[in-house]
XYZ file of C-alpha atoms in Angstrom:
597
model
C 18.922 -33.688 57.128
C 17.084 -34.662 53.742
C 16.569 -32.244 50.543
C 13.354 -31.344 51.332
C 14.742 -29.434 54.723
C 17.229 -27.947 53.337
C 15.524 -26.717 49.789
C 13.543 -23.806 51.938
C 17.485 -22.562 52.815
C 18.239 -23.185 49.172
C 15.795 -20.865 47.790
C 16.352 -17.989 50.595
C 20.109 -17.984 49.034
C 18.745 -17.855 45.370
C 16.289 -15.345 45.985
C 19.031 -13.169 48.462
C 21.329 -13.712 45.196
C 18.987 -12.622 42.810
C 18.372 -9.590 45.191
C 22.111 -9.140 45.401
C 21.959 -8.735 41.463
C 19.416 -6.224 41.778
C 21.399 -3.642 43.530
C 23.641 -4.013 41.223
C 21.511 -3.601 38.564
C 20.266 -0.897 40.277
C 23.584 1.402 40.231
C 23.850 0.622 36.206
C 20.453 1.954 35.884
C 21.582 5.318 37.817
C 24.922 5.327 35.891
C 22.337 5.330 32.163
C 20.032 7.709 33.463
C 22.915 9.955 34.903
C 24.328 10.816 31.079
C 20.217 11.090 29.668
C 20.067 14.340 28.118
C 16.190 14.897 28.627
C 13.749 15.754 25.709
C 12.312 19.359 26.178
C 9.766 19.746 28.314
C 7.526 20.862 25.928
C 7.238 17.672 24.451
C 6.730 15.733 27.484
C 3.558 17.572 28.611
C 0.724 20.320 27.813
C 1.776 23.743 28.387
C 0.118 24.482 31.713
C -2.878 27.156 30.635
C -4.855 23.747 29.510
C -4.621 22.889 33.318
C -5.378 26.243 34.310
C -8.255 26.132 31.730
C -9.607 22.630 33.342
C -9.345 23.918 36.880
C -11.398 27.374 36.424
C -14.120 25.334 34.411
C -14.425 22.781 37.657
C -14.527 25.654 39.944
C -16.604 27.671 38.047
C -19.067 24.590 37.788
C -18.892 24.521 41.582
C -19.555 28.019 42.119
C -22.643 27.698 39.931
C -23.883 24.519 40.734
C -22.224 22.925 43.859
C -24.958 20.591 44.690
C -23.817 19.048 41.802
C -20.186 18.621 42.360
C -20.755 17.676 45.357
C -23.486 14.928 44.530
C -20.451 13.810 42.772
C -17.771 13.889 45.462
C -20.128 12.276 48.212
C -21.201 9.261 45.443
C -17.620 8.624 45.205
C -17.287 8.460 48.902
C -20.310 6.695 49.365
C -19.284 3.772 47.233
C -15.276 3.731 48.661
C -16.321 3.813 52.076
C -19.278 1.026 51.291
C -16.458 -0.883 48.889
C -14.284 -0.897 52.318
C -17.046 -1.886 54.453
C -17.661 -4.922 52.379
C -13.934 -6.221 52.291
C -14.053 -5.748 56.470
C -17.531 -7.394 56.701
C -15.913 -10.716 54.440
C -12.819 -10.853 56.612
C -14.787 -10.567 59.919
C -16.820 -13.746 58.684
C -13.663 -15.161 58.482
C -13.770 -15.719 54.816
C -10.785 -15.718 52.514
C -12.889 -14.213 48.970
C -13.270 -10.504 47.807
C -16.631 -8.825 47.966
C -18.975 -8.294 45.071
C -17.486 -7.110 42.331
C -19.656 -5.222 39.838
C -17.297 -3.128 38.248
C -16.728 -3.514 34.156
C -14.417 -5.920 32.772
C -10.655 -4.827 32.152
C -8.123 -7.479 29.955
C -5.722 -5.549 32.345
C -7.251 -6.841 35.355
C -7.299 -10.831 33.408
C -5.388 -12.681 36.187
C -7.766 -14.820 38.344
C -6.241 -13.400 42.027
C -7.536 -9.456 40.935
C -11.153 -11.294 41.343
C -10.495 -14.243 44.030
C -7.617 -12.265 46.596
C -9.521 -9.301 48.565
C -6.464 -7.819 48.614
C -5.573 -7.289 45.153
C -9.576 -6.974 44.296
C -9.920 -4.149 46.832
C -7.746 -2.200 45.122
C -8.902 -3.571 41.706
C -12.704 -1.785 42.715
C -10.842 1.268 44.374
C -9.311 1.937 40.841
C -11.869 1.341 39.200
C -14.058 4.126 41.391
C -11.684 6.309 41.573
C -11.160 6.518 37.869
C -15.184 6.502 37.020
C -15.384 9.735 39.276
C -12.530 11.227 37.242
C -13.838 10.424 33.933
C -17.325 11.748 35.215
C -15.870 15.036 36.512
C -14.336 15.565 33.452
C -17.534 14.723 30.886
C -19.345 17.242 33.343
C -16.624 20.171 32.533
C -18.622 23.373 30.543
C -17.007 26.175 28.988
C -14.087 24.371 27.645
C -13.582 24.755 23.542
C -14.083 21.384 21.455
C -10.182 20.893 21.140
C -9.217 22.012 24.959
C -12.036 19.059 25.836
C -10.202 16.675 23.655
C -6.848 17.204 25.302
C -8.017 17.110 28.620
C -9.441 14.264 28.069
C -7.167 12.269 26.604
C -4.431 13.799 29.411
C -6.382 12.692 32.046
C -6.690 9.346 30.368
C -2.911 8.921 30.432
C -2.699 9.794 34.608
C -5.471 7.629 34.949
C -3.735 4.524 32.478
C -0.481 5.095 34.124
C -1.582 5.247 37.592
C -3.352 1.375 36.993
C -2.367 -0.893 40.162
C -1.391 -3.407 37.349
C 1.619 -0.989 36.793
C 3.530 -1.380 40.013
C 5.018 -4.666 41.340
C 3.577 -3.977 44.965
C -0.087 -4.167 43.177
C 0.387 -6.436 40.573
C -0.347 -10.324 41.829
C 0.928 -12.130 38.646
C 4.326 -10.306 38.640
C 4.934 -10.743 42.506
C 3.941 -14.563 41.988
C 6.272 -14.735 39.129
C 8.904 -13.230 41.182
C 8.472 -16.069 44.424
C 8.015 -18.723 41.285
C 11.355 -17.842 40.477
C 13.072 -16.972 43.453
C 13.510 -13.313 41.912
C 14.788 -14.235 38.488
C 12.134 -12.718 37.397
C 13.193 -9.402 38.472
C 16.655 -9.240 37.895
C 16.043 -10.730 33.861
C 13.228 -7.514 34.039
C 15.568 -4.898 35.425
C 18.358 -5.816 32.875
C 15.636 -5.855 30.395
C 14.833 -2.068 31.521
C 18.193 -1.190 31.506
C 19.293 -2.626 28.156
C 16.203 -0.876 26.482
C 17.645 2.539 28.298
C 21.033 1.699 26.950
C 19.693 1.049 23.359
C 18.353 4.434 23.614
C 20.387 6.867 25.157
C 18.702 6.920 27.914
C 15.297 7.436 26.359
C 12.516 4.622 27.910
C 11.487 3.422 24.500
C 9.710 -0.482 25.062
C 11.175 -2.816 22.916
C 8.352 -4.594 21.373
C 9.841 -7.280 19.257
C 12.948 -9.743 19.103
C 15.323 -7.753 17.028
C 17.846 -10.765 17.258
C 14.725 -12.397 15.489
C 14.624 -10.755 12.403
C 17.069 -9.550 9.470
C 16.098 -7.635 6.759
C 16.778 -9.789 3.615
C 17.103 -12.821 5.144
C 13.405 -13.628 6.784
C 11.771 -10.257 5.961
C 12.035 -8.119 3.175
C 12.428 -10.832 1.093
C 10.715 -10.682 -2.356
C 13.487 -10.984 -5.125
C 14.435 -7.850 -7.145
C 17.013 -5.267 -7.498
C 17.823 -1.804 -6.818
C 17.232 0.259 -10.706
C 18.154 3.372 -9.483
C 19.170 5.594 -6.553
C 18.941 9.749 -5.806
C 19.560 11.042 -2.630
C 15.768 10.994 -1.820
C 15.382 7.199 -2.393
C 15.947 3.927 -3.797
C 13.900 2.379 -6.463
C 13.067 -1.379 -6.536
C 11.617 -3.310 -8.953
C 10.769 -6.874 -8.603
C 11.343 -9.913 -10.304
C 8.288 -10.917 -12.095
C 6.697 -14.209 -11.557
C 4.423 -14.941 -14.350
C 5.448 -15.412 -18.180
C 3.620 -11.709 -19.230
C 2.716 -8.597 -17.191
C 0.021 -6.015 -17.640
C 1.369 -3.584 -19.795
C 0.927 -0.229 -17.667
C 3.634 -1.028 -14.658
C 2.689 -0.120 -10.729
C 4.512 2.557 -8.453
C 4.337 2.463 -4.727
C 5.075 5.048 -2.840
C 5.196 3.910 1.537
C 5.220 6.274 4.211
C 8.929 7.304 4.915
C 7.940 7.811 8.065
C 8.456 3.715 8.529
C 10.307 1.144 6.204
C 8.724 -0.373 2.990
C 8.686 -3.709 4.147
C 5.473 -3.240 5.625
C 4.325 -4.886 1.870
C 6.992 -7.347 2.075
C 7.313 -8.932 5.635
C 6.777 -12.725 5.150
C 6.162 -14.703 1.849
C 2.711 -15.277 2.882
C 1.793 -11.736 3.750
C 3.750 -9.724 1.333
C 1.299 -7.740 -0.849
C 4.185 -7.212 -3.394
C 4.908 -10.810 -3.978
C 0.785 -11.445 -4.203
C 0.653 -8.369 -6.830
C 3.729 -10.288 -8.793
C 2.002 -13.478 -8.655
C -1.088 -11.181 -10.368
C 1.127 -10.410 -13.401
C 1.767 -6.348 -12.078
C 5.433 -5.230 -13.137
C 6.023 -3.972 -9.304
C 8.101 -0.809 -8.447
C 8.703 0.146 -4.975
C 9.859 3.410 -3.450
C 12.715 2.829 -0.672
C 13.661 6.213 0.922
C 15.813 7.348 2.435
C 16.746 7.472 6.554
C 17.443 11.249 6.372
C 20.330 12.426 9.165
C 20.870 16.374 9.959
C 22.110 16.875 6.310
C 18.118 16.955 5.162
C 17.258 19.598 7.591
C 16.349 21.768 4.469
C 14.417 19.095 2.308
C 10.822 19.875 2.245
C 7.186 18.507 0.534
C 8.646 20.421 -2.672
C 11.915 17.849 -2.265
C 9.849 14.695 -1.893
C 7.488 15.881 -4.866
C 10.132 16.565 -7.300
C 13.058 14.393 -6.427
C 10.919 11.692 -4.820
C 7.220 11.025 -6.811
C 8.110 12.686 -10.045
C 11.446 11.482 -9.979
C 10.560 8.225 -9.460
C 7.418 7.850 -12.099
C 9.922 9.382 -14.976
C 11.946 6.290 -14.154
C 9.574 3.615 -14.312
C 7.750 4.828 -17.009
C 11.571 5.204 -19.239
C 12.650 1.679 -17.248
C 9.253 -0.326 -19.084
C 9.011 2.295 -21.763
C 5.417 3.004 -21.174
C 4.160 6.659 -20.608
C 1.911 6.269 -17.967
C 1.939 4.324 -14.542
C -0.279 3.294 -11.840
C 0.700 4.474 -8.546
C -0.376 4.068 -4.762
C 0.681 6.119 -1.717
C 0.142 4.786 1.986
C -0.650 7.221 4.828
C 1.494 10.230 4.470
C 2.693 9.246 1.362
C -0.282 8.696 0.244
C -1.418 12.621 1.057
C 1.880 13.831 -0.684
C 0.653 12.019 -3.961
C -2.339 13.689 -3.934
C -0.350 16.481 -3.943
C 1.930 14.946 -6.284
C -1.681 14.860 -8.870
C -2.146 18.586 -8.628
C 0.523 19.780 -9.625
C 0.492 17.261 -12.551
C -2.891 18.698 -13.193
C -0.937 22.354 -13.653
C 1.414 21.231 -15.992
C -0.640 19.212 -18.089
C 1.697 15.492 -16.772
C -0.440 13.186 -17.846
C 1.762 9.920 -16.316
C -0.447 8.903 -13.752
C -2.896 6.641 -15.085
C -4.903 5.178 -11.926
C -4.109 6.509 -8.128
C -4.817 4.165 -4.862
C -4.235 5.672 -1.591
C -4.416 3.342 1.675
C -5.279 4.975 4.940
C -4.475 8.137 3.376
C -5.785 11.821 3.997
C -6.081 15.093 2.872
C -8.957 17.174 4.837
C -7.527 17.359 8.492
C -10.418 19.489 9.880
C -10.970 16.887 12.164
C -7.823 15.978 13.623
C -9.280 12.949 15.893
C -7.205 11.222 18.499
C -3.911 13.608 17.206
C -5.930 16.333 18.448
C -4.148 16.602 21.944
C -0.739 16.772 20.072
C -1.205 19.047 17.065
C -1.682 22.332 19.355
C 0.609 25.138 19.481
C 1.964 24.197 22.221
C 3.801 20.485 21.213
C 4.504 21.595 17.412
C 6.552 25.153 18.839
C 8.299 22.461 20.311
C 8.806 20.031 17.707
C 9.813 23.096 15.885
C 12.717 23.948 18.288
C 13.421 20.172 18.409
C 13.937 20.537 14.500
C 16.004 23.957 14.761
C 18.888 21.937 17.148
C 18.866 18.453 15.546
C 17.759 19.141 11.851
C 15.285 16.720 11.977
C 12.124 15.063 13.985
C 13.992 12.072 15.412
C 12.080 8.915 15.049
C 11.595 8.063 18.714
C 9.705 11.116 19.207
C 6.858 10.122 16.815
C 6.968 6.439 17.794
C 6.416 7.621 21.586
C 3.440 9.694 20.404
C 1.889 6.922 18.362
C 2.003 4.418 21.458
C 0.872 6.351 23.734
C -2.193 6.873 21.816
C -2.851 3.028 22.378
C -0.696 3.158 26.051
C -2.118 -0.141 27.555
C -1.315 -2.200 24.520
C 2.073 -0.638 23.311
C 3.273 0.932 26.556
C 2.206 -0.348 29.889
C 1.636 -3.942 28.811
C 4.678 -4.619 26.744
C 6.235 -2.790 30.187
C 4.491 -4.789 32.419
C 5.891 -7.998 30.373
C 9.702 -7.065 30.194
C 10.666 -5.026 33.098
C 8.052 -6.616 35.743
C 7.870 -10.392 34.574
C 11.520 -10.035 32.773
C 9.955 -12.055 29.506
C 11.956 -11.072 26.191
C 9.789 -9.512 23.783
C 8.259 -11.928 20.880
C 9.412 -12.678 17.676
C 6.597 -10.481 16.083
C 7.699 -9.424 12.194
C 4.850 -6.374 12.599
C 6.318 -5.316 15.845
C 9.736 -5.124 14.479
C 9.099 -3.192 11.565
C 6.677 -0.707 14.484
C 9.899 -0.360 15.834
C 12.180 0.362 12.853
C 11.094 4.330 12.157
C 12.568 7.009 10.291
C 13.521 10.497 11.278
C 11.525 13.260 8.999
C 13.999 16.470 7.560
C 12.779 19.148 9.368
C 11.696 21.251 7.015
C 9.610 18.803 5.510
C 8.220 18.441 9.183
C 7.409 21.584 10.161
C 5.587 21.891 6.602
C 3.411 19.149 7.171
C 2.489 19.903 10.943
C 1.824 23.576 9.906
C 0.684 24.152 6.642
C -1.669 20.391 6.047
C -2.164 19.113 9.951
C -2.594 22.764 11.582
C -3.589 24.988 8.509
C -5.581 22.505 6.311
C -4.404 24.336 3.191
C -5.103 21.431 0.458
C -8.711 21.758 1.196
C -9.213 25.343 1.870
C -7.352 27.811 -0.164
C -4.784 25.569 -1.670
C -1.074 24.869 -0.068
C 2.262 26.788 -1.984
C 4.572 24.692 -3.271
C 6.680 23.629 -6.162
C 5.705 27.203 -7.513
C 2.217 26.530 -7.606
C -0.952 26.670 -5.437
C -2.050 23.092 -4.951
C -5.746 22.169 -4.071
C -7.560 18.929 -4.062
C -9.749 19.665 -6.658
C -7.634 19.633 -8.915
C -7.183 15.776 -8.608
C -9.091 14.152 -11.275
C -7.621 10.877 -12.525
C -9.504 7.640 -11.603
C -8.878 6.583 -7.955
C -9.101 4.104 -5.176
C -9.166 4.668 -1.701
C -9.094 1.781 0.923
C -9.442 2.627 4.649
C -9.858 0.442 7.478
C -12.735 0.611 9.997
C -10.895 1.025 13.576
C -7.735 2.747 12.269
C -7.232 5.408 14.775
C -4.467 7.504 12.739
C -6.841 7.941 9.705
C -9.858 7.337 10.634
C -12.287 6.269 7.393
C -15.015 8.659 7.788
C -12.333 11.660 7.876
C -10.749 9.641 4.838
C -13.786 9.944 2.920
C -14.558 13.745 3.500
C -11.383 14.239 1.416
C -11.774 11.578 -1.185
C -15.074 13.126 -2.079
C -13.562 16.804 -2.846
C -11.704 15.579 -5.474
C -12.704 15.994 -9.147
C -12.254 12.312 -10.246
C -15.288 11.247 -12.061
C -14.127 7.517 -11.338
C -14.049 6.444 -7.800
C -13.668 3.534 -5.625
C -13.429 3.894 -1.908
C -13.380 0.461 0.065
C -13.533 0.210 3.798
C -11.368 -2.824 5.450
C -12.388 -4.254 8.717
C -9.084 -3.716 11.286
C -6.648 -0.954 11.774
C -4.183 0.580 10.008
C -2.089 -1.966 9.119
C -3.737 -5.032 9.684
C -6.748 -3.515 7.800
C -4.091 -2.980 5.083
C -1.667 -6.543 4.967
C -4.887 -8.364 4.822
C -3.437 -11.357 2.330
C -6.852 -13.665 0.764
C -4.825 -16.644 2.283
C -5.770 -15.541 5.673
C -9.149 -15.096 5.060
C -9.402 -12.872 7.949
C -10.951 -9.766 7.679
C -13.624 -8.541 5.677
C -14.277 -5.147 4.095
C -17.272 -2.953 2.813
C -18.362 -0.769 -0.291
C -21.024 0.908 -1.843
C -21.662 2.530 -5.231
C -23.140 5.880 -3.745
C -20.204 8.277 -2.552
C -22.255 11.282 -2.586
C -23.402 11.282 0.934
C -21.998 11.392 4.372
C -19.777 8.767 6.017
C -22.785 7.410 7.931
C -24.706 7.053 4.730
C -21.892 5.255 3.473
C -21.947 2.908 5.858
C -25.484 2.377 6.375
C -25.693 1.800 2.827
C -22.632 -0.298 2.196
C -22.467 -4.250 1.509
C -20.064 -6.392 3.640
C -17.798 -8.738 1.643
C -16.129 -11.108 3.274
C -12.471 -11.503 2.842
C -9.399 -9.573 1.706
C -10.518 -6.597 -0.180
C -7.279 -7.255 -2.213
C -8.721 -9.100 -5.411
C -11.650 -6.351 -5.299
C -8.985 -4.056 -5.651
C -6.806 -6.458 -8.476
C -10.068 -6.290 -10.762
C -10.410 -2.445 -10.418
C -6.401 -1.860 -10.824
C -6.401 -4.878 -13.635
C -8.846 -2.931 -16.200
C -6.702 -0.047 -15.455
C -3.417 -1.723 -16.754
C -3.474 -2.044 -20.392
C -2.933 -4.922 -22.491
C -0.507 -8.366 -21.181
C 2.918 -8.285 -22.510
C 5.853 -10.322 -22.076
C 7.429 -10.464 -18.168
C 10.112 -7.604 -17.791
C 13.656 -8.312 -15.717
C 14.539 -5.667 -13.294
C 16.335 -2.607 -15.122
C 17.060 -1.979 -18.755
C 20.213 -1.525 -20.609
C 20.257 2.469 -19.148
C 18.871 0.908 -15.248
C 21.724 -1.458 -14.604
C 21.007 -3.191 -11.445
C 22.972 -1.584 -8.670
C 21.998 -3.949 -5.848
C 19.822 -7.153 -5.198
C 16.643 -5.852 -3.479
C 16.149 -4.640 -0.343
C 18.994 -2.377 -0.879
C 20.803 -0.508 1.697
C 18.507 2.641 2.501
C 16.081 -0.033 4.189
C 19.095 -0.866 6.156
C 19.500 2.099 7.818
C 18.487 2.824 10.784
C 17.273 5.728 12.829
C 19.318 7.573 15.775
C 17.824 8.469 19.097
């Protein structure tokens, strides 16, 4: 008998093997999920009036207008039962091909058989039918409030996104050829891949999205040289060694998000925007903060004001002996300096020189694609979530923020690792997406209520730190750079804030990308461009209709406006001074810390 008779026999065993190892698999994955503790329900779903809401407007549209409605429900039959007619009239001819195929393009649907197999593109065109009629049924919805139409749209979005035929091996071709390809390795490598991701999280289905093994802070990211100056119990403060022989004399503050890790300016050496501002001759000071566990369960905006921005300017400014600073703020952080600036205003602090904010804002009348999660309903639940664990755990926020992009950071990473059993990539941005931080839940629940739900800064001012804060009463010169398809601060809603301020100097630049990549946008790359224009006093849209393109990094637009803004050049401070002794080399260990599920 020669090899090629007895490979088909081979293969049989492998794949029975493989199958073998599934079962197996199978009763870890039941063991995992047996000791999940589920998150509480109201964070999983709606409360059920906005489905009750949705149903009575359909029905009450078909009461007064069923013609319509059922226009609707017989052009959906019309085109399945044609759609079926065509697939049975190409396999009567005896023909091996799909049908016509007119429906839109989908990246989801990239893999040659959805267009060339009639079986996978029949159900391809059924999907795509099926979810055109829902979309349609719900754009025809009346009597539904601006926010209820929001949220039902975007929840019937998600049924419609997770019920793709791309997202079950019976209906997806390239993960069943995968799995014959590799006599089932493919599965068993995917269902250990599901199962590890499950263990990693208690249970929770969080997709890993990057090679952890692939990274280590300090060693390949996070990597810019400098030391740790001083600690508090609110954060870490980093300064940088310098790289040229003087500095600009006024020294630079930045403030991240602590809702993610500061390494988001320092990931490689060729992205970093801290090494680039170094190289520029900027004396560089970087907030760290900290991972906060159940013990910050009473730290609120008042804590991160005090302890964190004003804490942290007093020591830079006694650090390079200077009495004022430049300072930036990123996303939330960004909003709390703001902040941060009125109360200065009140008390007559004069320390802040210049302000830059990325992505940052402070009117949330418009609460855009967040809309569907900033109802009563999910924050009385992220409320009781705070009351039992002290804080917003990180997982919950990093679920919310993929599922508002669910193909690309849910299904699709899915798809790859549990379907096709690939390890995730070696992606520095992906790991750092990954490495969150919980928020104290006071400081939570003041944010979601009082600047998310309630507005305050921009209506009747927000109480804290004993005074009534409003964004008026911002007036030092300022910066704002937003990025044109950032979905969690979207320019235009950016802008509506930067213009109630009382700054007389004002520079708001718009970068092509999203919220990061609009952001690490290094002039090396040469990647994306970015837009400004003189006039800020009219609407977004006249902004942008009056607004000149430059191409490129806005980064050295921003170095000239920062530059004249920094004082004279003086000789190139070390890290610390002989009250700062260095406690640790830079990163430090708060960046080290990560956040529990």
């Amino acid at each position: 008998m020669t090899t090629k008779e007895t490979a088909p026999d081979q293969n049989l065993d492998l794949l029975n093997a493989n199958l073998a190892k599934v079962e197996e698999l199978s009763r870890r994955l039941v063991d995992v999920m047996g000791h999940h503790k589920p998150l509480r329900t109201e964070l999983n779903a709606p409360e059920t009036g906005m489905f009750v809401n949705a149903a009575a407007a359909y029905w009450q549209a078909m009461t007064d207008n069923p013609g319509k409605v059922m226009e609707s429900q017989m052009e959906l039959w019309s085109k399945s039962v044609k759609h079926y007619v065509e697939a049975q009239h190409m396999l009567m001819q005896g023909k091996f091909a799909a049908p016509q195929d007119d429906t839109p393009s989908d990246r989801r649907f990239s893999h040659p058989m959805w267009q060339t197999n009639p079986y996978f593109n029949f159900i391809k065109q059924q999907y795509m039918l099926n979810k055109e009629a829902v979309e349609g049924a719900v754009s025809d919805l009346e009597g539904l409030s601006v926010k209820e139409r929001q949220r039902v749209e975007y929840f019937s979005q998600q049924i419609l996104d997770m019920m793709a035929p791309t997202n079950f091996l019976g209906t997806n071709p390239e993960a069943l050829e995968k799995a014959i390809e590799t006599d089932g390795q493919s599965l068993v490598d995917g269902l250990e891949n599901l199962i590890a991701d499950l263990e990693d999280n208690n249970g929770e289905l969080l997709v890993k999205l990057a090679d952890e093994n692939a990274f280590e802070i300090g060693r390949n990211i996070a990597t810019a040289p400098g030391k740790v100056v001083f600690r508090n119990r609110m954060y870490e403060l980093l300064q940088f060694t310098p790289t040229t022989e003087t500095v600009h004399e006024i020294p630079l503050l930045i403030f991240p998000p602590w809702i993610n890790k500061y390494y988001i300016l320092d990931l490689k050496e060729q992205n970093s925007m801290i090494r680039w501002l170094t190289d520029q001759g900027y004396t560089v000071f970087v907030v760290s903060w900290i991972n906060p566990d159940q013990s910050y369960a009473d730290v609120g905006m008042s804590d991160y004001i005090e302890d964190g921005f004003l804490s942290a300017i007093a020591e830079t400014k006694e650090i390079t002996g200077q009495k004022q600073v430049n300072a930036v703020g990123y996303c939330i952080a960004g909003t709390t300096l703001h902040l941060t600036l009125a109360l200065m205003k009140l008390r007559g602090d004069k320390s802040v020189k210049s302000a830059t904010f990325f992505t940052t804002l402070t009117d949330f009348n418009d609460q855009g694609e967040f809309t569907p999660f900033l109802q009563n309903d999910f924050i009385d639940g992220i409320d009781r979530e705070i009351d039992e664990a002290g804080i917003l755990r990180s997982f919950i926020m990093q679920r919310t923020f993929s599922f508002l992009r669910s193909n690309d950071l849910v299904y699709t990473p899915a798809i790859k690792s549990y379907m096709m059993g690939e390890a995730p990539p070696a992606f520095d941005l992906l790991y750092w997406n990954g490495d969150g931080s919980g928020l104290p839940g006071k400081m939570a629940h003041e944010y979601l209520r009082n600047l998310c739900q309630g507005n305050q800064f921009v209506n009747d001012g927000i109480e804290l730190c004993g005074e009534r804060l409003h964004i008026s009463d911002v007036d030092v010169p300022i910066c704002s750079v937003t990025c044109e398809t950032d979905h969690i601060a979207r320019w235009k809603d950016c802008y509506v804030g930067f213009q109630m301020t009382k700054s007389r100097s004002k520079t708001f630049i718009v970068s092509q990308s999203g919220h990061i990549a609009g952001i690490v946008n290094p002039p090396s790359k040469k990647k994306y461009g970015h837009y400004v224009n003189k006039d800020l006093t009219g609407t977004a849209e006249e902004f942008m209709e009056g607004a000149t393109f430059q191409e490129g990094s806005w980064w050295p637009r921003w170095d000239t406006w920062l530059s004249s803004k920094s004082g004279k050049q003086v000789s190139a401070r070390q890290p610390g001074d002989s009250t700062h002794n260095a406690l640790e080399d830079a990163p430090g260990s708060y960046v080290q810390a990560r956040a529990t599920i």
